[in-house]
PDB file of C-alpha atoms and ligand atoms in Angstrom:
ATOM      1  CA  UNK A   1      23.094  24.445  -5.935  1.00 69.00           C
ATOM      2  CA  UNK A   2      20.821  23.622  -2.898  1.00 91.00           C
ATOM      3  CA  UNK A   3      18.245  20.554  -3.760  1.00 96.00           C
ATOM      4  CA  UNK A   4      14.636  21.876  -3.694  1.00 97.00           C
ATOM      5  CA  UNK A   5      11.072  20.517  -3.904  1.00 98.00           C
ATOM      6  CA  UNK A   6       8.416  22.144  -4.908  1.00 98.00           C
ATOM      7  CA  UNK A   7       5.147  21.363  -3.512  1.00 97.00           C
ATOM      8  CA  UNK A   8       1.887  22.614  -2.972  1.00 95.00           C
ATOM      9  CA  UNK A   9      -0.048  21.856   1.019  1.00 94.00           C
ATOM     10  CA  UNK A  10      -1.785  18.914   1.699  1.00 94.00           C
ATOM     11  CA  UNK A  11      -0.399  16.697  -2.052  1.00 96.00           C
ATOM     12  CA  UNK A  12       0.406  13.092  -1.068  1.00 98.00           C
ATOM     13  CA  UNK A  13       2.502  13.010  -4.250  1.00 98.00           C
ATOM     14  CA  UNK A  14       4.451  15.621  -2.519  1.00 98.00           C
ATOM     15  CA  UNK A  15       4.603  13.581   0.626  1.00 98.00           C
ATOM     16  CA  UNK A  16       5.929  10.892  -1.244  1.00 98.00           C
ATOM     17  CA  UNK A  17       8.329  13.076  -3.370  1.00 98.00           C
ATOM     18  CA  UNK A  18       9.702  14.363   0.649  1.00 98.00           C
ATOM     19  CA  UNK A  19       9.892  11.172   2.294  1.00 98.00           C
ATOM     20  CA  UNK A  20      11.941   9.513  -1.270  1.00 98.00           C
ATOM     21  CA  UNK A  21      14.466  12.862  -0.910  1.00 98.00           C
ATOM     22  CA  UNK A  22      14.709  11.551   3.240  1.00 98.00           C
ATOM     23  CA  UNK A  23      15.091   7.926   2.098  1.00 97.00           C
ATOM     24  CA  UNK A  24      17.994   9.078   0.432  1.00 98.00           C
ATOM     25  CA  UNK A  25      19.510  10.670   3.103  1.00 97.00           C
ATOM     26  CA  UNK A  26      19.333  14.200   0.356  1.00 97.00           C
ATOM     27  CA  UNK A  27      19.377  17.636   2.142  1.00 97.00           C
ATOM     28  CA  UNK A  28      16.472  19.499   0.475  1.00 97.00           C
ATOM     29  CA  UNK A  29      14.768  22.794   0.954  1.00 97.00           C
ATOM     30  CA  UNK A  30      10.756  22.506   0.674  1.00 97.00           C
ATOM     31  CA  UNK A  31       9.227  25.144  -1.274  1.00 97.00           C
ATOM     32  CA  UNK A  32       5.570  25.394  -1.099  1.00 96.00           C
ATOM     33  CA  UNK A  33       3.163  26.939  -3.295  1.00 95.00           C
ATOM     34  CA  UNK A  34      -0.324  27.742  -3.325  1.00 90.00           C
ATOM     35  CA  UNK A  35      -2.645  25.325  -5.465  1.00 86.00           C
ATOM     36  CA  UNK A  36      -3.120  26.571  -9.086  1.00 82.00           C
ATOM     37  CA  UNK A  37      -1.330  29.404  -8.535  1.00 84.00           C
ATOM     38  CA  UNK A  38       1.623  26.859  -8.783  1.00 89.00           C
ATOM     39  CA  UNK A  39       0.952  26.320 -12.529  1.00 90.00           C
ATOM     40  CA  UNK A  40       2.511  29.557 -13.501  1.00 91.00           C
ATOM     41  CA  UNK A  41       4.711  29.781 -10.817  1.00 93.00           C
ATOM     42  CA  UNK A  42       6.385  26.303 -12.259  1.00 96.00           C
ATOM     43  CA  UNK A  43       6.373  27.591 -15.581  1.00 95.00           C
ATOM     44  CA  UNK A  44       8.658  30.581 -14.540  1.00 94.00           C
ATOM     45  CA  UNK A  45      10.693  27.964 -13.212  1.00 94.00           C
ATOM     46  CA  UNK A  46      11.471  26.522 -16.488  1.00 94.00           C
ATOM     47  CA  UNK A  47       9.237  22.988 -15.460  1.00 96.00           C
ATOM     48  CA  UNK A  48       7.680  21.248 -18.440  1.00 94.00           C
ATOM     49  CA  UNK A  49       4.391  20.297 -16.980  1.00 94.00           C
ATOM     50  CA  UNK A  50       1.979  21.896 -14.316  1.00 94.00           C
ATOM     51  CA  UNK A  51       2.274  19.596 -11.454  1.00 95.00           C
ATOM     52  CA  UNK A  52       3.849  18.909  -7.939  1.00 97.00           C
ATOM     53  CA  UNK A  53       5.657  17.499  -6.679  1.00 98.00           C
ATOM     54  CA  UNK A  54       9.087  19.443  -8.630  1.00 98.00           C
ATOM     55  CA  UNK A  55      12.222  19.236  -7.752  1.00 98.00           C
ATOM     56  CA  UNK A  56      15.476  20.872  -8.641  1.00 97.00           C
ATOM     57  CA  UNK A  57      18.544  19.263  -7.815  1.00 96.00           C
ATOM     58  CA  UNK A  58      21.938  19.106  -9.122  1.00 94.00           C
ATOM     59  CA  UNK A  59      21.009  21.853 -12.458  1.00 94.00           C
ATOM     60  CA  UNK A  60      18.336  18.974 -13.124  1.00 96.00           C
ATOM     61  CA  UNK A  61      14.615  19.909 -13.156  1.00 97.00           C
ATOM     62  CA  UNK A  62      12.707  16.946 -12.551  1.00 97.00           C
ATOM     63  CA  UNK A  63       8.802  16.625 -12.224  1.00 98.00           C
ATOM     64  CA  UNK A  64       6.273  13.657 -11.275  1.00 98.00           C
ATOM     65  CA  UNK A  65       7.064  11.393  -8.566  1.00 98.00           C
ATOM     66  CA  UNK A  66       8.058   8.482 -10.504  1.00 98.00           C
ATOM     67  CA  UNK A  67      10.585  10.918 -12.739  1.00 98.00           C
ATOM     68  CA  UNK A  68      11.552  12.093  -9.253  1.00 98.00           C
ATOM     69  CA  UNK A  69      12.530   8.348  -7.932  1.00 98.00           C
ATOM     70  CA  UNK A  70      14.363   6.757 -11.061  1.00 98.00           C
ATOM     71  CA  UNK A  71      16.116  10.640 -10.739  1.00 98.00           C
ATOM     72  CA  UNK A  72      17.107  10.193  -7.082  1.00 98.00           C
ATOM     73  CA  UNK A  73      18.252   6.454  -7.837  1.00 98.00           C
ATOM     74  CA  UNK A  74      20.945   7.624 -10.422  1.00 97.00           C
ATOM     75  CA  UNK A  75      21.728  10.584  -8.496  1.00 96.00           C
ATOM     76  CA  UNK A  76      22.322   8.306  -5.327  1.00 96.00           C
ATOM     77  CA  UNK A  77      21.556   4.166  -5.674  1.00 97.00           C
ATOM     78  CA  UNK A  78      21.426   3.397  -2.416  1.00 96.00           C
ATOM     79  CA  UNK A  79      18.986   2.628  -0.685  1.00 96.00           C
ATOM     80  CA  UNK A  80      17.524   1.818  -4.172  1.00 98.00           C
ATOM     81  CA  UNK A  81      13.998   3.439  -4.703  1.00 98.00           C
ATOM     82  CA  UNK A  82      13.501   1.330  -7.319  1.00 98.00           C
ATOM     83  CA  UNK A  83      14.623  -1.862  -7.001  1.00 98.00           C
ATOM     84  CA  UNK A  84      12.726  -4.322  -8.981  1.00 98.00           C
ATOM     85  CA  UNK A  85      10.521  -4.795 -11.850  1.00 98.00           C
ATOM     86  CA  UNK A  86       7.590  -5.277  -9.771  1.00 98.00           C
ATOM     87  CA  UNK A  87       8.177  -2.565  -7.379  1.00 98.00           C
ATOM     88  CA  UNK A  88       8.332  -0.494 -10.895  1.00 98.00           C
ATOM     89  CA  UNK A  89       4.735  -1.420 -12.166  1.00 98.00           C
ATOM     90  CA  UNK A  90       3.581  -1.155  -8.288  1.00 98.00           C
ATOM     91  CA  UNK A  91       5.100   2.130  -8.372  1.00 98.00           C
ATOM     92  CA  UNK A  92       2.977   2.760 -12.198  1.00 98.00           C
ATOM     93  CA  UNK A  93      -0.222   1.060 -11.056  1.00 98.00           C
ATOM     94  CA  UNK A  94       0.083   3.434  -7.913  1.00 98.00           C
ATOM     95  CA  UNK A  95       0.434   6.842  -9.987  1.00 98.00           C
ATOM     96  CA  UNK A  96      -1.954   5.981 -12.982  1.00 98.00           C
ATOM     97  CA  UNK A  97      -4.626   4.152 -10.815  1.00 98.00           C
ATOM     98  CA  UNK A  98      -4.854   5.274  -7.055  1.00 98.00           C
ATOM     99  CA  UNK A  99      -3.110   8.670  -6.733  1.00 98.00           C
ATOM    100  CA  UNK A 100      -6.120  10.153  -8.816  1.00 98.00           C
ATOM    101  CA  UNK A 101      -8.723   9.288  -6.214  1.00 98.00           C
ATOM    102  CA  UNK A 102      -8.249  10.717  -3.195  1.00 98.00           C
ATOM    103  CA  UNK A 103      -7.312  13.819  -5.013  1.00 97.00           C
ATOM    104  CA  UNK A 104     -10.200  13.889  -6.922  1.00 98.00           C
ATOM    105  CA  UNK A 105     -12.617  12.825  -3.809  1.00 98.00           C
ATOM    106  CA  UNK A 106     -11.109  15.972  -1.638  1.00 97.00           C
ATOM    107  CA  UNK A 107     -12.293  18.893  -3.992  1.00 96.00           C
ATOM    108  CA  UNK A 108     -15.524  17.355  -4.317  1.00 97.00           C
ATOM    109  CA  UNK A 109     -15.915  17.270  -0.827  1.00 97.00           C
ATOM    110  CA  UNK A 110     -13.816  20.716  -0.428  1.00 96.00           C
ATOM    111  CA  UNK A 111     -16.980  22.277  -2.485  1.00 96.00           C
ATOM    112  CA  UNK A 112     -19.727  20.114  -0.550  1.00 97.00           C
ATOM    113  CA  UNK A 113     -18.879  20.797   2.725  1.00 97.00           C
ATOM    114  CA  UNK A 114     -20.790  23.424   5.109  1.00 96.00           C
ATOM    115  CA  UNK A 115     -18.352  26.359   5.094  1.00 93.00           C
ATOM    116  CA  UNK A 116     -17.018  26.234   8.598  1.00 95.00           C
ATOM    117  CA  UNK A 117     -16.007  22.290   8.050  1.00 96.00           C
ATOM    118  CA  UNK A 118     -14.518  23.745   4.534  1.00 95.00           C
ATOM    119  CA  UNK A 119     -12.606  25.993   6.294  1.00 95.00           C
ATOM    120  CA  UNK A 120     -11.365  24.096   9.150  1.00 96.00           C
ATOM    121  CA  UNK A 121     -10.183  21.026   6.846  1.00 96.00           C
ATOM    122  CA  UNK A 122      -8.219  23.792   4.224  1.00 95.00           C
ATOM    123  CA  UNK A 123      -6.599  25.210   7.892  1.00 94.00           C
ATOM    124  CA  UNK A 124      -5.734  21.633   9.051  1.00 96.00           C
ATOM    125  CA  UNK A 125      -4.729  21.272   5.159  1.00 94.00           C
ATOM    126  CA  UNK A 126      -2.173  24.282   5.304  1.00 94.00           C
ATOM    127  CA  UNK A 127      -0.796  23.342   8.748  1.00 93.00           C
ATOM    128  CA  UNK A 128       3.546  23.662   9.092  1.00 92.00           C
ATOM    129  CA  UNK A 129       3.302  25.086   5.268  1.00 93.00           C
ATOM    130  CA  UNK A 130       4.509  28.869   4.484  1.00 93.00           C
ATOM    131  CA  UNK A 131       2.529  30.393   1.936  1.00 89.00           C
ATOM    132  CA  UNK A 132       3.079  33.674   2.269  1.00 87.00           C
ATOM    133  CA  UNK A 133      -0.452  34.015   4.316  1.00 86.00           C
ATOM    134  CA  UNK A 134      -1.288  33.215   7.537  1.00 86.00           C
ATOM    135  CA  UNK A 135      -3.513  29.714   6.990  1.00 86.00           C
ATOM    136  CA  UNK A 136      -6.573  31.065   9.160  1.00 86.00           C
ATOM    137  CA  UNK A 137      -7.025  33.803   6.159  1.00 87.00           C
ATOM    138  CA  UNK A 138      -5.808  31.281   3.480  1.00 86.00           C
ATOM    139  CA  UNK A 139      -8.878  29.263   4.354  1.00 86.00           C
ATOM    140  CA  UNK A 140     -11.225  31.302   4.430  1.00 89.00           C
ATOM    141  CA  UNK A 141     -10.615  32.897   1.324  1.00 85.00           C
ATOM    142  CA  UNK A 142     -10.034  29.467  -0.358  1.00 85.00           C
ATOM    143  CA  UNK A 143     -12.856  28.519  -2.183  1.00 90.00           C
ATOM    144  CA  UNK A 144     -12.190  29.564  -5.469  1.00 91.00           C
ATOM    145  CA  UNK A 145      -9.156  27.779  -5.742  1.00 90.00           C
ATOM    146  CA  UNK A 146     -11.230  24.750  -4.560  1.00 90.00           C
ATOM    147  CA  UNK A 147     -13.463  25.153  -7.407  1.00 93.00           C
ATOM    148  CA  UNK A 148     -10.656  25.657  -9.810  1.00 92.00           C
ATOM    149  CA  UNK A 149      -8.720  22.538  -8.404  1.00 91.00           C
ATOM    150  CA  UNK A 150     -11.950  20.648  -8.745  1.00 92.00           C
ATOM    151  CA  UNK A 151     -12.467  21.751 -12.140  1.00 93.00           C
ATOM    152  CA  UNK A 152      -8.830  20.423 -13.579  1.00 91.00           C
ATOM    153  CA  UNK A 153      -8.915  17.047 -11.401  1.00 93.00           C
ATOM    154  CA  UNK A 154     -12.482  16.703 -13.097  1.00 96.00           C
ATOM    155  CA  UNK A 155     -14.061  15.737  -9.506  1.00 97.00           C
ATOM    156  CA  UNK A 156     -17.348  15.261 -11.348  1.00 97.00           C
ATOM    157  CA  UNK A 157     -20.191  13.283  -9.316  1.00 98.00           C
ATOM    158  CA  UNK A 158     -20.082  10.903 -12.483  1.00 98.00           C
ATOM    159  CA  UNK A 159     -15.639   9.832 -11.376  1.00 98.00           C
ATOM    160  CA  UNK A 160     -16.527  10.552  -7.605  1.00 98.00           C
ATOM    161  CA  UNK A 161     -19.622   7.483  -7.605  1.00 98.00           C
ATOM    162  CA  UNK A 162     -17.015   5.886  -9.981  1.00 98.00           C
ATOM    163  CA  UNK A 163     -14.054   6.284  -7.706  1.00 98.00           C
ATOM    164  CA  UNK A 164     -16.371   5.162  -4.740  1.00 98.00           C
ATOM    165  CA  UNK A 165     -17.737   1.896  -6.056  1.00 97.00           C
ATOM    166  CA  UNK A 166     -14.295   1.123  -7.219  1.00 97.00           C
ATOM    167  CA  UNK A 167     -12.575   1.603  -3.900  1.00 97.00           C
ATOM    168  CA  UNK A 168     -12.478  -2.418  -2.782  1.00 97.00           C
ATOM    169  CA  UNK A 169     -11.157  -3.562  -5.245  1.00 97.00           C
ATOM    170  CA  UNK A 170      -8.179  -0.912  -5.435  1.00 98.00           C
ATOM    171  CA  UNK A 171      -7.889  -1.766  -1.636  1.00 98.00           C
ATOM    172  CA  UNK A 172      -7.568  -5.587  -2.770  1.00 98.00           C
ATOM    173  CA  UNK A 173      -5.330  -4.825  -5.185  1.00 98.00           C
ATOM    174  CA  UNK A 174      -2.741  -2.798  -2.335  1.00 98.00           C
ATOM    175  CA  UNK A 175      -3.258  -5.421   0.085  1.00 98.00           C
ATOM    176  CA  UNK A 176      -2.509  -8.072  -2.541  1.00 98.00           C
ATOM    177  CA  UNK A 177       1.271  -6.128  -3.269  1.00 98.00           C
ATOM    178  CA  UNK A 178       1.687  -6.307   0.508  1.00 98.00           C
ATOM    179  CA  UNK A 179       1.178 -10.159   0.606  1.00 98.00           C
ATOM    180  CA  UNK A 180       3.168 -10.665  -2.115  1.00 98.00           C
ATOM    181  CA  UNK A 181       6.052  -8.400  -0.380  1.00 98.00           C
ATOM    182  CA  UNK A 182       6.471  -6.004  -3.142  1.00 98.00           C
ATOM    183  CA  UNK A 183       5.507  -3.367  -0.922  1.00 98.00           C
ATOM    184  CA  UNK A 184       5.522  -3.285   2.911  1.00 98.00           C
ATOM    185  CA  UNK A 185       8.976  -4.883   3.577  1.00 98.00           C
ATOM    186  CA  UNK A 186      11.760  -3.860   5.754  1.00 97.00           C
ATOM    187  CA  UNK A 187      12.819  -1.380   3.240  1.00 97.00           C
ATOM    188  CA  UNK A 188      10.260   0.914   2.106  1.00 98.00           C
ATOM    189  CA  UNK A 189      10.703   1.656  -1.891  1.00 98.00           C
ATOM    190  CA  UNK A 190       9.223   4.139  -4.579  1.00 98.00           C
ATOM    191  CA  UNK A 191       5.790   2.278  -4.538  1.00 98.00           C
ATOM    192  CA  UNK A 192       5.744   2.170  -0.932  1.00 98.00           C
ATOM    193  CA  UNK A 193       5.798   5.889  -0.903  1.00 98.00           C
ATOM    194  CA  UNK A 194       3.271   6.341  -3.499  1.00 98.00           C
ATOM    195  CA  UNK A 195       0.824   3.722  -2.854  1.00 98.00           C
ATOM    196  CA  UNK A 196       0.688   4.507   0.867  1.00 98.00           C
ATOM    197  CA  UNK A 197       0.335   8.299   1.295  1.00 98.00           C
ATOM    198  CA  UNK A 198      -2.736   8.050  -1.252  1.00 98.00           C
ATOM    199  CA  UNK A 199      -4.257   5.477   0.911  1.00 98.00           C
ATOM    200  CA  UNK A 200      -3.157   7.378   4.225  1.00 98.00           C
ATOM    201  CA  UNK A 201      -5.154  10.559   2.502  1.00 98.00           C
ATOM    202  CA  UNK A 202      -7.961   8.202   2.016  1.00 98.00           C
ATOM    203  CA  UNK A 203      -7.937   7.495   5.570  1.00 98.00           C
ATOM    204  CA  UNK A 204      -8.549  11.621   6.303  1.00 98.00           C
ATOM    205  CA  UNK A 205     -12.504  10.742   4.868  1.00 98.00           C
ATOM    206  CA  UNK A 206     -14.528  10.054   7.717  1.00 98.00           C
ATOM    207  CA  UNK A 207     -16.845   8.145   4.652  1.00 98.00           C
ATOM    208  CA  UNK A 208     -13.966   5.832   3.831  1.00 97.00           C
ATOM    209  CA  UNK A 209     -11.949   5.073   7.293  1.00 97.00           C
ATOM    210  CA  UNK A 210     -14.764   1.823   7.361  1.00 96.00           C
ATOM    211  CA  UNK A 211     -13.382   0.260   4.031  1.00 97.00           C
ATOM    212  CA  UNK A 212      -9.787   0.808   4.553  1.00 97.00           C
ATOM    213  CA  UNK A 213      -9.468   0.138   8.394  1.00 97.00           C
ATOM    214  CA  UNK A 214      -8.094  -3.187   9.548  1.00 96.00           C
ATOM    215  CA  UNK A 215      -6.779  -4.189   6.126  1.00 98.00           C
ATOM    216  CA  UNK A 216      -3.096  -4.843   6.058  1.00 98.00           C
ATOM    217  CA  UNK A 217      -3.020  -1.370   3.078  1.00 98.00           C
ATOM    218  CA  UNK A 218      -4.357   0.847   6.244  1.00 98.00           C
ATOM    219  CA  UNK A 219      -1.374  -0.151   8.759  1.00 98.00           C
ATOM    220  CA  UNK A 220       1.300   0.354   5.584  1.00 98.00           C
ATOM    221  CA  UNK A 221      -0.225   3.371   4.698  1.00 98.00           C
ATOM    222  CA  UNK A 222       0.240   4.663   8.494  1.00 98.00           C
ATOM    223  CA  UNK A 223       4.026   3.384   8.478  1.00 98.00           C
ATOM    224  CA  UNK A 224       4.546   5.193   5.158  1.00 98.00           C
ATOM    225  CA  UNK A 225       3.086   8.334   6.438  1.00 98.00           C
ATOM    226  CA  UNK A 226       1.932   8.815  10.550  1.00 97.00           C
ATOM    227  CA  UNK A 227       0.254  12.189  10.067  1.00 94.00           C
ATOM    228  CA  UNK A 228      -1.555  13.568   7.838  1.00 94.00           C
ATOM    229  CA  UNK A 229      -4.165  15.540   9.475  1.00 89.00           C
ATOM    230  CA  UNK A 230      -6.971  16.671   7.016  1.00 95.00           C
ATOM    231  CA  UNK A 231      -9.933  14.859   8.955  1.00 97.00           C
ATOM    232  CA  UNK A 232     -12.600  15.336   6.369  1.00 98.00           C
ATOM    233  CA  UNK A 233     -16.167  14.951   7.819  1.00 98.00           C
ATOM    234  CA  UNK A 234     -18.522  12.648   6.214  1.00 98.00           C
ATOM    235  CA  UNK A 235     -19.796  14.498   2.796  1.00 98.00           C
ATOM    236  CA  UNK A 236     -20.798  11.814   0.294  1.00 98.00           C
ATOM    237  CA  UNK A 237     -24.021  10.379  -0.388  1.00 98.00           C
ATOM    238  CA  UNK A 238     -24.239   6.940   1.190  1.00 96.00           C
ATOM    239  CA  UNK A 239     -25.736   5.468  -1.336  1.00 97.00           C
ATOM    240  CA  UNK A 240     -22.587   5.935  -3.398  1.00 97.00           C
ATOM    241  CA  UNK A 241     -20.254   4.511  -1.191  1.00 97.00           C
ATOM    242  CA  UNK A 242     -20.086   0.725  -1.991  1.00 94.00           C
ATOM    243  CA  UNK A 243     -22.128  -1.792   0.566  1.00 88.00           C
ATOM    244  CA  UNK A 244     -19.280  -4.153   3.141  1.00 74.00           C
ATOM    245  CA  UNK A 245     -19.146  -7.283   3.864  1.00 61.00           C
ATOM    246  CA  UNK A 246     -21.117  -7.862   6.886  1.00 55.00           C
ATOM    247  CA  UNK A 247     -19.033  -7.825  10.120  1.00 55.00           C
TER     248      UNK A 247
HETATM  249  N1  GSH B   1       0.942  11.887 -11.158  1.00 54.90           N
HETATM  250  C1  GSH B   1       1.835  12.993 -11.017  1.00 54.90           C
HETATM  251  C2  GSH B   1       1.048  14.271 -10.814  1.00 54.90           C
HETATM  252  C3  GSH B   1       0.854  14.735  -9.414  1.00 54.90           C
HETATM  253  C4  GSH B   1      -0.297  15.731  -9.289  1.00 54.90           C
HETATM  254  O1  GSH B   1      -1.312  15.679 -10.010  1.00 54.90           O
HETATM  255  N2  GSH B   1      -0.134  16.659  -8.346  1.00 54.90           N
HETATM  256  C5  GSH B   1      -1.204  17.591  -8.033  1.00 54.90           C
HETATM  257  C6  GSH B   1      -1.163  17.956  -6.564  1.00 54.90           C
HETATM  258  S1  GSH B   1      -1.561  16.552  -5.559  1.00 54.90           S
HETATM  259  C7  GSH B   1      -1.011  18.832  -8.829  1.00 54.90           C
HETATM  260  O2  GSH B   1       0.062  19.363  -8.941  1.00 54.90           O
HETATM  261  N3  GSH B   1      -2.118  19.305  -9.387  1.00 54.90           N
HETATM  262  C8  GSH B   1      -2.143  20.542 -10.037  1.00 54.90           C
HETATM  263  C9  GSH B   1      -2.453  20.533 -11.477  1.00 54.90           C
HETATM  264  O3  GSH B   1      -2.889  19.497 -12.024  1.00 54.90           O
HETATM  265  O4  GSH B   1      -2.260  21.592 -12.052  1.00 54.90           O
HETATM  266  C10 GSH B   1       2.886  12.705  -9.950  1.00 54.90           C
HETATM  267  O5  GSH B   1       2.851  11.628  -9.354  1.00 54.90           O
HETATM  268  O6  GSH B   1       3.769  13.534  -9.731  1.00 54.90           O
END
């Protein structure tokens, strides 16, 4: 049976989930679905939970990127995914503590932004994706599945000033597993893949390019991930994004 992943446009997990398969050298068909119209479309599918990425591969159904990377290193070891203890709780720290946040940040701003910059960032969000619509029409007639999205990723102005403030010290925290080489070496690994595409999505805000550029996290998260493509024009208040160290 033909490997496939299932994603849904624009999901870093996803990205991740796609470049792991490619790390492994695996032969996979992407199949992509719209956002929350995926939740029943996985249950007919027989997946547990309601999220992306999901793959099936080898009459396994596997769901969540770190399932999908402890998966792919049984199903094939090398090049090992996983190949430490501390690439493990990079990989953790990376799915429980930073995935969340850019996520969370882009239907907030999905709902906040002027309709024609809505529009344009959904199109640039759908670009190279079939979803059974051309993307000009998807966008336009994408706002209630913003608002829905928004809704179950709780992108509340409470988490988004929250997710804001915090954003240094996450950044720290990704630099600080790139000095230590657990992530950015010659070999990218599972936390590689997931720590990096949600910092390359963070570098789609206009608001947060400033915090992340010129840290060693922005040039791993460009390695892991060249294009992305969203280009979000500045949306939050700027007295909720944190103050910077002077230049
Ligand atoms: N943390 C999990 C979940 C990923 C996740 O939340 N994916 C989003 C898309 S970026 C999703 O499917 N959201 C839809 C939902 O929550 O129903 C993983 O790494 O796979």
């Amino acid at each position: 049976m033909a490997t496939k992943l299932y994603v849904v446009p624009g999901s870093h997990p996803s990205k991740a989930a796609a470049l792991m398969l490619e790390h492994k050298g695996i032969d996979y068909k992407r199949v992509d679905l719209v956002m929350a119209m995926h939740r029943p479309a996985l249950k007919l599918m027989g997946f547990p939970g309601k999220t992306v990425p999901a793959l099936k591969a080898e009459g396994r159904k596997v769901q969540g990127t770190r399932e999908i990377s402890h998966f792919l290193d049984e199903l094939k070891p090398e090049p090992r995914l996983v190949p430490s203890e501390a690439v493990e709780q990079a990989e953790r720290w990376g799915d429980d503590h930073l995935q969340s946040i850019p996520r969370r940040l882009a239907f907030w701003a999905l709902l906040r932004l002027p309709g024609k910059e809505r529009v344009e960032v959904t199109r640039r969000s759908l670009q190279g994706y079939r979803i059974g619509l051309p993307a000009g029409l998807a966008a336009r007639t994408g706002l209630p599945i913003a608002k829905r999205a928004a809704g179950y990723n709780h992108s509340t102005d409470e988490n988004i000033r929250a997710d804001l403030a915090g954003l240094p010290e996450k950044l720290d925290r990704v630099d600080a597993l790139i000095a230590e080489g657990v992530i950015g070496g010659e070999t990218l690994n599972a936390a590689d893949y997931q720590i990096g595409t949600a910092v390359r999505l963070m570098l789609e805000f206009e608001d947060l390019k400033p915090y992340v550029e010129g840290r060693p996290a922005a040039d791993h998260a460009r390695r892991v991930l060249p294009d992305y493509d969203l280009g979000v024009p500045k949306v939050f208040p700027q007295e909720w994004l944190p103050s910077r160290p002077a230049a």
